[in-house]
Short mmCIF file of N, CA and C in Angstrom, two decimals:
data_model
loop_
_atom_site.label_atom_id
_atom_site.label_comp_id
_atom_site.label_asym_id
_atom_site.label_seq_id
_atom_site.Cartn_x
_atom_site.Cartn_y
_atom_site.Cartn_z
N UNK E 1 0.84 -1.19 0.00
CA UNK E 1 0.00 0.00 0.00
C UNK E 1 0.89 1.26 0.00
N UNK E 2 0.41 2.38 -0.44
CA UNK E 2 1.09 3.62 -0.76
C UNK E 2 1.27 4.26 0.30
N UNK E 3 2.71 4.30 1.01
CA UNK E 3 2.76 5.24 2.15
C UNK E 3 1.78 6.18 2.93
N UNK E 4 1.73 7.08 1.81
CA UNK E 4 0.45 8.41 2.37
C UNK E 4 -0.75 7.69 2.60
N UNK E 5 -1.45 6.38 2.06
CA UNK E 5 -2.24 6.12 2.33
C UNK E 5 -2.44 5.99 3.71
N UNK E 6 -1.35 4.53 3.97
CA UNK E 6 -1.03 4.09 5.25
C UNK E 6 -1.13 5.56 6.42
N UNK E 7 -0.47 6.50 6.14
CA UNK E 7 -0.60 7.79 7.11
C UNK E 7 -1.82 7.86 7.74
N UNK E 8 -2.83 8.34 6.18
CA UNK E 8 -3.67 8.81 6.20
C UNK E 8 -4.96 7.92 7.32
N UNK E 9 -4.81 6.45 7.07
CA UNK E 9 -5.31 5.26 8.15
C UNK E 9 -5.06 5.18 9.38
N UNK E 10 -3.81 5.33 9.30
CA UNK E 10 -3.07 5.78 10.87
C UNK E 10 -3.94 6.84 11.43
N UNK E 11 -3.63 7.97 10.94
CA UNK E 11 -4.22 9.31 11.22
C UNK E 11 -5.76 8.85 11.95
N UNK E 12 -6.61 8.66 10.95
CA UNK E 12 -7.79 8.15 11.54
C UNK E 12 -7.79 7.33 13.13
N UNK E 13 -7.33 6.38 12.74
CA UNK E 13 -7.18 5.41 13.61
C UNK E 13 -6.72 6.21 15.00
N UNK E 14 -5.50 6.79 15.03
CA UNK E 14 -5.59 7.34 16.12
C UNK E 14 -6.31 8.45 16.93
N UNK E 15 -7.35 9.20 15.56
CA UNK E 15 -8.25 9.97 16.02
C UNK E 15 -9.06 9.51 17.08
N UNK E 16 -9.35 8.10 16.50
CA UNK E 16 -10.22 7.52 17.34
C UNK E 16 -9.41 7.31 19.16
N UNK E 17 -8.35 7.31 19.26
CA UNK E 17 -8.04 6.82 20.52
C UNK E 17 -7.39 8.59 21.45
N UNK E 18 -7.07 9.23 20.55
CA UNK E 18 -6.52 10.47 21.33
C UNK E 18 -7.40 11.06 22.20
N UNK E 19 -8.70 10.96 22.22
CA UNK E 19 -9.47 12.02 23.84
C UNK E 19 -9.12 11.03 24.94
N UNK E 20 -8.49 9.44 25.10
CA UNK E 20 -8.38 8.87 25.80
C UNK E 20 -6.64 8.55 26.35
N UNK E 21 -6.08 8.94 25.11
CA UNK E 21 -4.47 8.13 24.68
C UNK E 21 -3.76 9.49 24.87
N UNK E 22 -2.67 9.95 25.73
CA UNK E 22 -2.18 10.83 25.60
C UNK E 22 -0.95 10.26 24.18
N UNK E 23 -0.45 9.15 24.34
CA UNK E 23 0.62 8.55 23.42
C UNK E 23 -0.32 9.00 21.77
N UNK E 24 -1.75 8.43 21.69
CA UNK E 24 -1.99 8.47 19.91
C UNK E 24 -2.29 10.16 20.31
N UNK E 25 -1.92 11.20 20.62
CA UNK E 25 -2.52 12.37 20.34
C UNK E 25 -0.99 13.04 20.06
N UNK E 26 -0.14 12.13 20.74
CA UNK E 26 1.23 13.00 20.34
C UNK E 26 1.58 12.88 18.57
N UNK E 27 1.03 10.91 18.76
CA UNK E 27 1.57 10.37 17.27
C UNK E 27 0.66 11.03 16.41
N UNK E 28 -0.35 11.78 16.41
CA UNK E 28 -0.93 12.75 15.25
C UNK E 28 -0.24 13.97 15.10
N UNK E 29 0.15 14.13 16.29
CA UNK E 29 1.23 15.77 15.72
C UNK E 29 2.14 15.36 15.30
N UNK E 30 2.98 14.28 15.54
CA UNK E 30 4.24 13.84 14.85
C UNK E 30 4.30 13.53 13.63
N UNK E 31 2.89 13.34 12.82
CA UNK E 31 2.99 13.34 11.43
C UNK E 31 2.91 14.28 10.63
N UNK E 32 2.75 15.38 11.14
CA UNK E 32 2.58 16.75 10.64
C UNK E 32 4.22 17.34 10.26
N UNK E 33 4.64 17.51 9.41
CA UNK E 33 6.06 18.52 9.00
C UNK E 33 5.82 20.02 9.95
N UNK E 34 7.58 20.40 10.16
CA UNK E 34 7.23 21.58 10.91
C UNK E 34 6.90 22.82 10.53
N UNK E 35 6.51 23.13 9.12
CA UNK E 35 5.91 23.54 8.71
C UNK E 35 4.40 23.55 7.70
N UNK E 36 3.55 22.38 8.50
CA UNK E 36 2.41 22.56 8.14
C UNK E 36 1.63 23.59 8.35
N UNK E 37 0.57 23.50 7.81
CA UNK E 37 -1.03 24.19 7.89
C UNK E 37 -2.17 23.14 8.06
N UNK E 38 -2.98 23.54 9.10
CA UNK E 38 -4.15 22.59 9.43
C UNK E 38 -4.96 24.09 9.09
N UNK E 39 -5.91 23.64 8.51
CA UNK E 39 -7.00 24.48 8.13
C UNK E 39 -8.40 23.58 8.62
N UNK E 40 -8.88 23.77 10.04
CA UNK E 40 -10.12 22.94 10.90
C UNK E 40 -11.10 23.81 10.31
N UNK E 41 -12.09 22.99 10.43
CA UNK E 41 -13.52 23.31 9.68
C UNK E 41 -14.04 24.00 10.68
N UNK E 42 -13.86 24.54 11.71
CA UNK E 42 -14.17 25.47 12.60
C UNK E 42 -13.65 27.03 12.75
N UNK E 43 -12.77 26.94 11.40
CA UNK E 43 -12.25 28.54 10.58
C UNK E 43 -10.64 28.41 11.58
N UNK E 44 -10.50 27.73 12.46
CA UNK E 44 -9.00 27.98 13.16
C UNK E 44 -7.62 27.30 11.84
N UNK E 45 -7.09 28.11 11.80
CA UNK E 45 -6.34 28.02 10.83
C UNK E 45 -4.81 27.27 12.06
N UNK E 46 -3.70 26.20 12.11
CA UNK E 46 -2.61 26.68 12.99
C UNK E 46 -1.47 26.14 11.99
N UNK E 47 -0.85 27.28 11.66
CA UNK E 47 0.30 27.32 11.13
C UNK E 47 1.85 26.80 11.68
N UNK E 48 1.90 26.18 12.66
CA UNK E 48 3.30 26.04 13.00
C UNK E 48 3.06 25.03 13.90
N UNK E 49 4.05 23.84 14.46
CA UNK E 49 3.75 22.55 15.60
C UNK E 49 3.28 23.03 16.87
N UNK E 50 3.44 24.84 17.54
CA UNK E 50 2.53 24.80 18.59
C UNK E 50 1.19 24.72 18.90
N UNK E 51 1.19 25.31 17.45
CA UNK E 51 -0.29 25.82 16.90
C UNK E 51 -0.95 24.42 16.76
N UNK E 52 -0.11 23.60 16.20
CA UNK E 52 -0.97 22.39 15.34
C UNK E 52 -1.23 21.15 16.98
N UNK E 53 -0.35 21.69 17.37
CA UNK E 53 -0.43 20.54 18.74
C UNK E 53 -1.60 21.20 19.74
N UNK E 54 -1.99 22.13 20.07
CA UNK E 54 -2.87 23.24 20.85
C UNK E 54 -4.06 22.96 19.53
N UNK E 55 -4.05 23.11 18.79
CA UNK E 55 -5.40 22.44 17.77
C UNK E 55 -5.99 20.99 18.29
N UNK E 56 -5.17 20.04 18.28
CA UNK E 56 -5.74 18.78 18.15
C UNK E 56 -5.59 18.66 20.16
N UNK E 57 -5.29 19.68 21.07
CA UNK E 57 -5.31 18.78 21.75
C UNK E 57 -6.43 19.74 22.27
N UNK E 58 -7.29 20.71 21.51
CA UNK E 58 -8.11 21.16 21.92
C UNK E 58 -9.59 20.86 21.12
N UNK E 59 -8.92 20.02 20.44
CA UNK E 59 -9.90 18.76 19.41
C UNK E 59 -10.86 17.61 20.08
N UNK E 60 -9.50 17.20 20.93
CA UNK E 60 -9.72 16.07 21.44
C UNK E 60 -10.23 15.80 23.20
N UNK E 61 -9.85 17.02 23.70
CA UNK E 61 -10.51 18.02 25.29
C UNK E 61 -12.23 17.78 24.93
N UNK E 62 -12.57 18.58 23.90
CA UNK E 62 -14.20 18.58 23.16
C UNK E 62 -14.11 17.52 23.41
N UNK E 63 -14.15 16.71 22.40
CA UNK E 63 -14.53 15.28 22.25
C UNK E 63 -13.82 14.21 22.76
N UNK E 64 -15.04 13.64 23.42
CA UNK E 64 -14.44 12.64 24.06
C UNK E 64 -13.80 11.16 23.97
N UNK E 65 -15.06 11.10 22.80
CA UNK E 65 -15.04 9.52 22.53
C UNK E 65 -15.68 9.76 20.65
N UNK E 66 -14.98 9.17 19.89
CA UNK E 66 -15.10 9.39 18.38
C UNK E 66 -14.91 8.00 17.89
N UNK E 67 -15.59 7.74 16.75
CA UNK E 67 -15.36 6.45 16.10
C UNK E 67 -15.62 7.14 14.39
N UNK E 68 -14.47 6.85 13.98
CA UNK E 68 -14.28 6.93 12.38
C UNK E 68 -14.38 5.94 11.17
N UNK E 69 -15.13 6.05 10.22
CA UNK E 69 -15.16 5.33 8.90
C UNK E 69 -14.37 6.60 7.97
N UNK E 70 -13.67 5.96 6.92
CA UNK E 70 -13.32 7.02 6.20
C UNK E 70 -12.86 6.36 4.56
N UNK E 71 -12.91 6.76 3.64
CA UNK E 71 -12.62 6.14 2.31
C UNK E 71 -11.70 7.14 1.70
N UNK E 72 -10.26 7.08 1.09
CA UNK E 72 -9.39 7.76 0.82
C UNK E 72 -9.13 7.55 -0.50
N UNK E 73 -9.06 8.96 -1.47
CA UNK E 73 -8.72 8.95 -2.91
C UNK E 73 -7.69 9.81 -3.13
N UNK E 74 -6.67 8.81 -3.71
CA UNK E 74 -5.65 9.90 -3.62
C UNK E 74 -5.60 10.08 -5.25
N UNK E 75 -5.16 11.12 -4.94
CA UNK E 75 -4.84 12.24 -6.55
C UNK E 75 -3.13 11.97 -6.53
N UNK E 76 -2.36 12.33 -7.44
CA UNK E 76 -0.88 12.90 -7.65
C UNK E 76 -0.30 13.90 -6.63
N UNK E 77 -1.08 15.01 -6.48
CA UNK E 77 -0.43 15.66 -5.21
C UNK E 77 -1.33 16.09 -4.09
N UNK E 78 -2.66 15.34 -4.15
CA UNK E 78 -3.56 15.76 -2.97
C UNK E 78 -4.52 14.48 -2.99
N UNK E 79 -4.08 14.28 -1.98
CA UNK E 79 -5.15 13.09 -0.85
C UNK E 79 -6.75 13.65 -0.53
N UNK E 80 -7.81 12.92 -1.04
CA UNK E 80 -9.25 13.62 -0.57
C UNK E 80 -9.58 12.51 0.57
N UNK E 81 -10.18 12.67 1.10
CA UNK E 81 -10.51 11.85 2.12
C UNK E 81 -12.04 11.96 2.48
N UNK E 82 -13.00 11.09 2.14
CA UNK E 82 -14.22 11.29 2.46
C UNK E 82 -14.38 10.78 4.33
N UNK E 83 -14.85 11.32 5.11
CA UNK E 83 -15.12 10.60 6.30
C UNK E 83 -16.40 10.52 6.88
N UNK E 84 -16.82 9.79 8.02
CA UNK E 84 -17.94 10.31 8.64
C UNK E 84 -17.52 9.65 9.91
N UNK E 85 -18.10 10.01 11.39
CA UNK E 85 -17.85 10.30 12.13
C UNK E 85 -18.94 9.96 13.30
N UNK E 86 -18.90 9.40 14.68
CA UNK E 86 -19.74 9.53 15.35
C UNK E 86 -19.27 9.66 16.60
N UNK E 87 -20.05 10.69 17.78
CA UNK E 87 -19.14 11.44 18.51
C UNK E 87 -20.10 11.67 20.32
N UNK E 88 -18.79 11.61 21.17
CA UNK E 88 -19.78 11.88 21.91
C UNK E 88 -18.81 13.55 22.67
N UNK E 89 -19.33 14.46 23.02
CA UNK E 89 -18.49 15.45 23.01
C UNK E 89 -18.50 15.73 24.84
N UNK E 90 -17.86 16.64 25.09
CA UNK E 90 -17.22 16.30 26.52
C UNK E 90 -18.46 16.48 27.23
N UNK E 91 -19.96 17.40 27.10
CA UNK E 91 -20.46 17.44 27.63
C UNK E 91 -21.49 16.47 27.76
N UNK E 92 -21.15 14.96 27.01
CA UNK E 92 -21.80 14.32 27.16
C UNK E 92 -22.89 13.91 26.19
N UNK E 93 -22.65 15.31 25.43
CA UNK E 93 -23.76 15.07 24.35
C UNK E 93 -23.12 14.21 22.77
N UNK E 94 -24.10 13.28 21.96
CA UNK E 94 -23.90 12.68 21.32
C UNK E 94 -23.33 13.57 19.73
N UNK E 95 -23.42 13.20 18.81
CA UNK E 95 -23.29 13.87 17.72
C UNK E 95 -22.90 12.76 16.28
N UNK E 96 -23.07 12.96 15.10
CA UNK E 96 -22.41 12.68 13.98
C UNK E 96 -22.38 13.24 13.31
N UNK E 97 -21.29 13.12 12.02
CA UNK E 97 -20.82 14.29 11.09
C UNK E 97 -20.12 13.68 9.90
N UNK E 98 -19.95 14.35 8.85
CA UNK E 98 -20.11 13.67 7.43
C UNK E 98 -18.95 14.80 6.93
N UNK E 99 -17.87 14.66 6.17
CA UNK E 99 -17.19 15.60 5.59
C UNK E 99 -16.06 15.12 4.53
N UNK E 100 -14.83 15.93 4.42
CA UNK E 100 -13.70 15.49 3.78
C UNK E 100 -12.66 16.33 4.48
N UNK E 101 -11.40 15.50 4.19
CA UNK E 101 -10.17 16.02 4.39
C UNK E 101 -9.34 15.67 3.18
N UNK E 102 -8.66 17.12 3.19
CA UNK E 102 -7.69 17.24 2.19
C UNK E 102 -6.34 16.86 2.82
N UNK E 103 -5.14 16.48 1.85
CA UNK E 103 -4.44 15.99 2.50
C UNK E 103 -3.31 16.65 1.13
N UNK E 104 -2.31 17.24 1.93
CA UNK E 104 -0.39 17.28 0.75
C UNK E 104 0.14 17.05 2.05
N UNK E 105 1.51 16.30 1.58
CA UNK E 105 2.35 15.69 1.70
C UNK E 105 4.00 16.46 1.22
N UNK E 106 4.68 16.34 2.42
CA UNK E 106 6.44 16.56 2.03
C UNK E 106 6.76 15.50 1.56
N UNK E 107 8.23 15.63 0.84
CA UNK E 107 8.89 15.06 0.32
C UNK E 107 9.25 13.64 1.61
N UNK E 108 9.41 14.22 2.57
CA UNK E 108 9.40 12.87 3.67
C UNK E 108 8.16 12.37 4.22
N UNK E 109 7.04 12.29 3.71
CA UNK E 109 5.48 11.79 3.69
C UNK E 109 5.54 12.21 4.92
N UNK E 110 5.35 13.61 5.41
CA UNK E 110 4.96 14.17 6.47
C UNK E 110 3.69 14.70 5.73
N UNK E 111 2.39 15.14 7.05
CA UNK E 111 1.75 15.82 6.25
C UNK E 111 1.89 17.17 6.31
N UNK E 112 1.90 18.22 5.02
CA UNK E 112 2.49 20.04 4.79
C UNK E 112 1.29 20.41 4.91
N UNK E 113 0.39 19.64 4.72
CA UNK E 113 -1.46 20.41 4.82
C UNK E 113 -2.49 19.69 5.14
N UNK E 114 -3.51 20.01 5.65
CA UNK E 114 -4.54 19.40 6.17
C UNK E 114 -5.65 20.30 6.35
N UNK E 115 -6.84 20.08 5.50
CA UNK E 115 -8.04 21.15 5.36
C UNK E 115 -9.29 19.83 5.88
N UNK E 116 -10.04 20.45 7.09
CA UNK E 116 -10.92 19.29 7.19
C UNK E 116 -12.51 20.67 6.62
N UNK E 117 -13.16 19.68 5.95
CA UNK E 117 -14.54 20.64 5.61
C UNK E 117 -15.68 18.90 6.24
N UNK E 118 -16.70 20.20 6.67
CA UNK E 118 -18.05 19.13 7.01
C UNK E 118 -18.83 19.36 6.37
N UNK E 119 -19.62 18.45 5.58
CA UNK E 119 -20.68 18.61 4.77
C UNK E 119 -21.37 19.09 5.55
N UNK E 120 -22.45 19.56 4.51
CA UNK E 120 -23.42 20.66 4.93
C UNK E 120 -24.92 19.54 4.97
#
């Protein structure tokens, strides 16, 4: 299987365990290059590893407990990622959600970008 794919599975996968795993919340920032961009569907843009680590660990504070399906198409230089999502968020309340993530890649299959959008 194609590296970025494999990431991109990982990635998921540990989404699912980081509101619980301090270890899978580190291994999602560690795949990020130190100069990425996460562009969250909540308009927070974080440009740099403090930013991007203070993103997801204020991702994963919200939500508590997440379970992911996701189907990945990769293009030549951009990964789409269809997902959907079911959630229970810190206050207890339930939720699900339907979207995509975009995905580029460095030359060392780090990821340089990451745009999550939620369907409407």
């Amino acid at each position: 299987m194609n590296q970025k794919l494999e990431i991109i599975e990982h990635y998921f996968k540990l989404s699912d365990l980081a509101s619980s795993d301090r270890q899978a919340l580190i291994a999602i920032t560690n795949l990020f290059s130190n100069n990425a961009v996460v562009e969250g569907a909540n308009g927070v843009i974080a440009d740099n590893p403090t930013k991007i680590t203070s993103f997801f660990e204020n991702f994963f504070k919200d939500n508590q407990e997440l379970r992911h399906l996701c189907r990945i198409n990769p293009n030549s230089d951009e990964y789409k990622t269809e997902w959907v999502v079911a959630g229970r968020k810190k206050d207890g309340k339930l939720f699900a959600l339907h979207g995509f993530d975009k995905y580029q890649f460095n030359k060392q299959n780090k990821i340089s970008f990451l745009k999550v959008e939620i369907s409407k």
